[in-house]
Amino acid sequence: MEQNQIKSDHINKDLTLFLIRRELKTASFIRELSRLGFDPTAFSLDLDRAILLLAGFQDHDDDDLLNWYYQILEVYSEKLNIKDGTALYELALEFYLELRVKLKDWEQKSMPRIILPGEM
């Protein structure tokens, strides 16, 4: 792999992790506002599509993918202890790894399947 590509991949990963940390903090904040009876819609950052695109999802507007993303976001934001910065970094990395696994699954599903003799 070319040096520029390696540097670009590293910057891309760092940016994705940064956005995931912001997304987790915002989701946690919004959940707490809702729990207290406030309307949190004005505080949403809508980073979902940017995160998915940076993670490698070309079809980042797919409804099934977005639904999966919001479910995972909810799970990870519930785990967040906002006072523990180290935990935030760890959760963001776990979230990123979930995205990478989903991307591999997504890519495999979109690949044409070769039908072997006898499977027809």
PDB file of C-alpha atoms in Angstrom:
ATOM      1  CA  MET A   1       0.000   0.000   0.000  1.00  0.00           C
ATOM      2  CA  GLU A   2       1.248   3.438  -0.868  1.00  0.00           C
ATOM      3  CA  GLN A   3       2.389   5.784   1.956  1.00  0.00           C
ATOM      4  CA  ASN A   4      -0.249   8.404   1.078  1.00  0.00           C
ATOM      5  CA  GLN A   5      -2.991   5.768   1.156  1.00  0.00           C
ATOM      6  CA  ILE A   6      -1.875   4.573   4.595  1.00  0.00           C
ATOM      7  CA  LYS A   7      -1.871   8.155   5.885  1.00  0.00           C
ATOM      8  CA  SER A   8      -5.289   8.792   4.330  1.00  0.00           C
ATOM      9  CA  ASP A   9      -6.740   5.628   5.913  1.00  0.00           C
ATOM     10  CA  HIS A  10      -5.363   6.648   9.315  1.00  0.00           C
ATOM     11  CA  ILE A  11      -6.831  10.162   9.028  1.00  0.00           C
ATOM     12  CA  ASN A  12     -10.155   8.684   7.888  1.00  0.00           C
ATOM     13  CA  LYS A  13     -10.247   6.321  10.883  1.00  0.00           C
ATOM     14  CA  ASP A  14      -9.338   9.129  13.315  1.00  0.00           C
ATOM     15  CA  LEU A  15     -12.040  11.388  11.888  1.00  0.00           C
ATOM     16  CA  THR A  16     -14.602   8.586  12.040  1.00  0.00           C
ATOM     17  CA  LEU A  17     -13.722   7.866  15.676  1.00  0.00           C
ATOM     18  CA  PHE A  18     -13.960  11.572  16.513  1.00  0.00           C
ATOM     19  CA  LEU A  19     -17.443  11.773  14.971  1.00  0.00           C
ATOM     20  CA  ILE A  20     -18.527   8.575  16.740  1.00  0.00           C
ATOM     21  CA  ARG A  21     -17.447  10.036  20.097  1.00  0.00           C
ATOM     22  CA  ARG A  22     -19.516  13.162  19.366  1.00  0.00           C
ATOM     23  CA  GLU A  23     -22.454  11.027  18.237  1.00  0.00           C
ATOM     24  CA  LEU A  24     -22.338   8.922  21.417  1.00  0.00           C
ATOM     25  CA  LYS A  25     -22.177  11.972  23.677  1.00  0.00           C
ATOM     26  CA  THR A  26     -25.032  13.657  21.820  1.00  0.00           C
ATOM     27  CA  ALA A  27     -27.207  10.516  21.869  1.00  0.00           C
ATOM     28  CA  SER A  28     -26.624  10.159  25.611  1.00  0.00           C
ATOM     29  CA  PHE A  29     -27.475  13.837  26.170  1.00  0.00           C
ATOM     30  CA  ILE A  30     -30.629  13.590  24.053  1.00  0.00           C
ATOM     31  CA  ARG A  31     -31.792  10.485  25.923  1.00  0.00           C
ATOM     32  CA  GLU A  32     -31.359  12.302  29.258  1.00  0.00           C
ATOM     33  CA  LEU A  33     -33.232  15.365  27.999  1.00  0.00           C
ATOM     34  CA  SER A  34     -36.099  13.137  26.852  1.00  0.00           C
ATOM     35  CA  ARG A  35     -36.128  11.367  30.204  1.00  0.00           C
ATOM     36  CA  LEU A  36     -36.477  14.748  31.927  1.00  0.00           C
ATOM     37  CA  GLY A  37     -39.375  15.742  29.674  1.00  0.00           C
ATOM     38  CA  PHE A  38     -37.583  18.107  27.293  1.00  0.00           C
ATOM     39  CA  ASP A  39     -37.815  18.077  23.505  1.00  0.00           C
ATOM     40  CA  PRO A  40     -34.264  17.197  22.388  1.00  0.00           C
ATOM     41  CA  THR A  41     -34.755  17.460  18.624  1.00  0.00           C
ATOM     42  CA  ALA A  42     -32.856  20.744  18.355  1.00  0.00           C
ATOM     43  CA  PHE A  43     -29.715  19.097  19.774  1.00  0.00           C
ATOM     44  CA  SER A  44     -29.369  16.299  17.224  1.00  0.00           C
ATOM     45  CA  LEU A  45     -26.174  16.503  15.157  1.00  0.00           C
ATOM     46  CA  ASP A  46     -27.244  14.030  12.436  1.00  0.00           C
ATOM     47  CA  LEU A  47     -23.765  12.573  12.004  1.00  0.00           C
ATOM     48  CA  ASP A  48     -25.076   9.161  10.970  1.00  0.00           C
ATOM     49  CA  ARG A  49     -24.577   9.475   7.219  1.00  0.00           C
ATOM     50  CA  ALA A  50     -21.148  11.090   7.571  1.00  0.00           C
ATOM     51  CA  ILE A  51     -19.998   8.313   9.907  1.00  0.00           C
ATOM     52  CA  LEU A  52     -21.362   5.592   7.621  1.00  0.00           C
ATOM     53  CA  LEU A  53     -19.742   7.150   4.566  1.00  0.00           C
ATOM     54  CA  LEU A  54     -16.376   7.527   6.312  1.00  0.00           C
ATOM     55  CA  ALA A  55     -16.624   3.923   7.546  1.00  0.00           C
ATOM     56  CA  GLY A  56     -16.927   2.768   3.928  1.00  0.00           C
ATOM     57  CA  PHE A  57     -20.672   2.381   3.326  1.00  0.00           C
ATOM     58  CA  GLN A  58     -21.374   3.657  -0.179  1.00  0.00           C
ATOM     59  CA  ASP A  59     -25.154   3.225   0.199  1.00  0.00           C
ATOM     60  CA  HIS A  60     -25.352   5.181   3.460  1.00  0.00           C
ATOM     61  CA  ASP A  61     -28.981   6.199   2.818  1.00  0.00           C
ATOM     62  CA  ASP A  62     -30.330   2.637   2.964  1.00  0.00           C
ATOM     63  CA  ASP A  63     -33.220   2.411   5.463  1.00  0.00           C
ATOM     64  CA  ASP A  64     -32.180  -1.010   6.807  1.00  0.00           C
ATOM     65  CA  LEU A  65     -28.640   0.218   7.362  1.00  0.00           C
ATOM     66  CA  LEU A  66     -29.819   3.394   9.091  1.00  0.00           C
ATOM     67  CA  ASN A  67     -32.190   1.418  11.333  1.00  0.00           C
ATOM     68  CA  TRP A  68     -29.316  -0.897  12.290  1.00  0.00           C
ATOM     69  CA  TYR A  69     -27.095   2.141  12.937  1.00  0.00           C
ATOM     70  CA  TYR A  70     -29.638   3.756  15.271  1.00  0.00           C
ATOM     71  CA  GLN A  71     -30.075   0.497  17.197  1.00  0.00           C
ATOM     72  CA  ILE A  72     -26.320   0.162  17.676  1.00  0.00           C
ATOM     73  CA  LEU A  73     -26.046   3.840  18.590  1.00  0.00           C
ATOM     74  CA  GLU A  74     -28.690   3.391  21.267  1.00  0.00           C
ATOM     75  CA  VAL A  75     -26.911   0.353  22.732  1.00  0.00           C
ATOM     76  CA  TYR A  76     -23.549   2.093  22.901  1.00  0.00           C
ATOM     77  CA  SER A  77     -24.853   5.447  24.112  1.00  0.00           C
ATOM     78  CA  GLU A  78     -26.601   3.682  27.003  1.00  0.00           C
ATOM     79  CA  LYS A  79     -23.228   2.241  28.053  1.00  0.00           C
ATOM     80  CA  LEU A  80     -21.622   5.678  28.098  1.00  0.00           C
ATOM     81  CA  ASN A  81     -20.469   7.185  31.370  1.00  0.00           C
ATOM     82  CA  ILE A  82     -19.930  10.780  30.291  1.00  0.00           C
ATOM     83  CA  LYS A  83     -17.527  11.430  33.179  1.00  0.00           C
ATOM     84  CA  ASP A  84     -15.081   8.744  32.031  1.00  0.00           C
ATOM     85  CA  GLY A  85     -13.196   9.973  28.962  1.00  0.00           C
ATOM     86  CA  THR A  86     -11.287   6.706  28.605  1.00  0.00           C
ATOM     87  CA  ALA A  87     -14.523   4.749  28.425  1.00  0.00           C
ATOM     88  CA  LEU A  88     -15.755   7.078  25.688  1.00  0.00           C
ATOM     89  CA  TYR A  89     -12.699   6.302  23.555  1.00  0.00           C
ATOM     90  CA  GLU A  90     -13.164   2.572  24.157  1.00  0.00           C
ATOM     91  CA  LEU A  91     -16.871   2.692  23.296  1.00  0.00           C
ATOM     92  CA  ALA A  92     -16.147   4.681  20.137  1.00  0.00           C
ATOM     93  CA  LEU A  93     -13.585   2.095  19.061  1.00  0.00           C
ATOM     94  CA  GLU A  94     -16.025  -0.761  19.744  1.00  0.00           C
ATOM     95  CA  PHE A  95     -18.703   1.096  17.785  1.00  0.00           C
ATOM     96  CA  TYR A  96     -16.229   1.601  14.913  1.00  0.00           C
ATOM     97  CA  LEU A  97     -15.405  -2.113  14.917  1.00  0.00           C
ATOM     98  CA  GLU A  98     -19.137  -2.921  14.783  1.00  0.00           C
ATOM     99  CA  LEU A  99     -19.357  -0.692  11.706  1.00  0.00           C
ATOM    100  CA  ARG A 100     -16.413  -2.462  10.071  1.00  0.00           C
ATOM    101  CA  VAL A 101     -17.949  -5.901  10.701  1.00  0.00           C
ATOM    102  CA  LYS A 102     -21.283  -4.700   9.317  1.00  0.00           C
ATOM    103  CA  LEU A 103     -19.494  -3.302   6.258  1.00  0.00           C
ATOM    104  CA  LYS A 104     -17.898  -6.698   5.554  1.00  0.00           C
ATOM    105  CA  ASP A 105     -21.316  -8.387   5.886  1.00  0.00           C
ATOM    106  CA  TRP A 106     -22.886  -5.696   3.702  1.00  0.00           C
ATOM    107  CA  GLU A 107     -20.248  -6.131   0.999  1.00  0.00           C
ATOM    108  CA  GLN A 108     -20.642  -9.922   1.007  1.00  0.00           C
ATOM    109  CA  LYS A 109     -24.414  -9.637   0.582  1.00  0.00           C
ATOM    110  CA  SER A 110     -24.007  -7.304  -2.374  1.00  0.00           C
ATOM    111  CA  MET A 111     -21.523  -9.570  -4.158  1.00  0.00           C
ATOM    112  CA  PRO A 112     -23.054 -11.721  -6.901  1.00  0.00           C
ATOM    113  CA  ARG A 113     -23.368 -15.326  -5.854  1.00  0.00           C
ATOM    114  CA  ILE A 114     -21.936 -17.975  -8.145  1.00  0.00           C
ATOM    115  CA  ILE A 115     -24.359 -20.810  -8.668  1.00  0.00           C
ATOM    116  CA  LEU A 116     -22.545 -24.115  -8.689  1.00  0.00           C
ATOM    117  CA  PRO A 117     -23.622 -27.087 -10.832  1.00  0.00           C
ATOM    118  CA  GLY A 118     -26.248 -29.066  -8.968  1.00  0.00           C
ATOM    119  CA  GLU A 119     -27.656 -26.004  -7.147  1.00  0.00           C
ATOM    120  CA  MET A 120     -30.035 -25.120  -9.945  1.00  0.00           C
TER     121      MET A 120
END
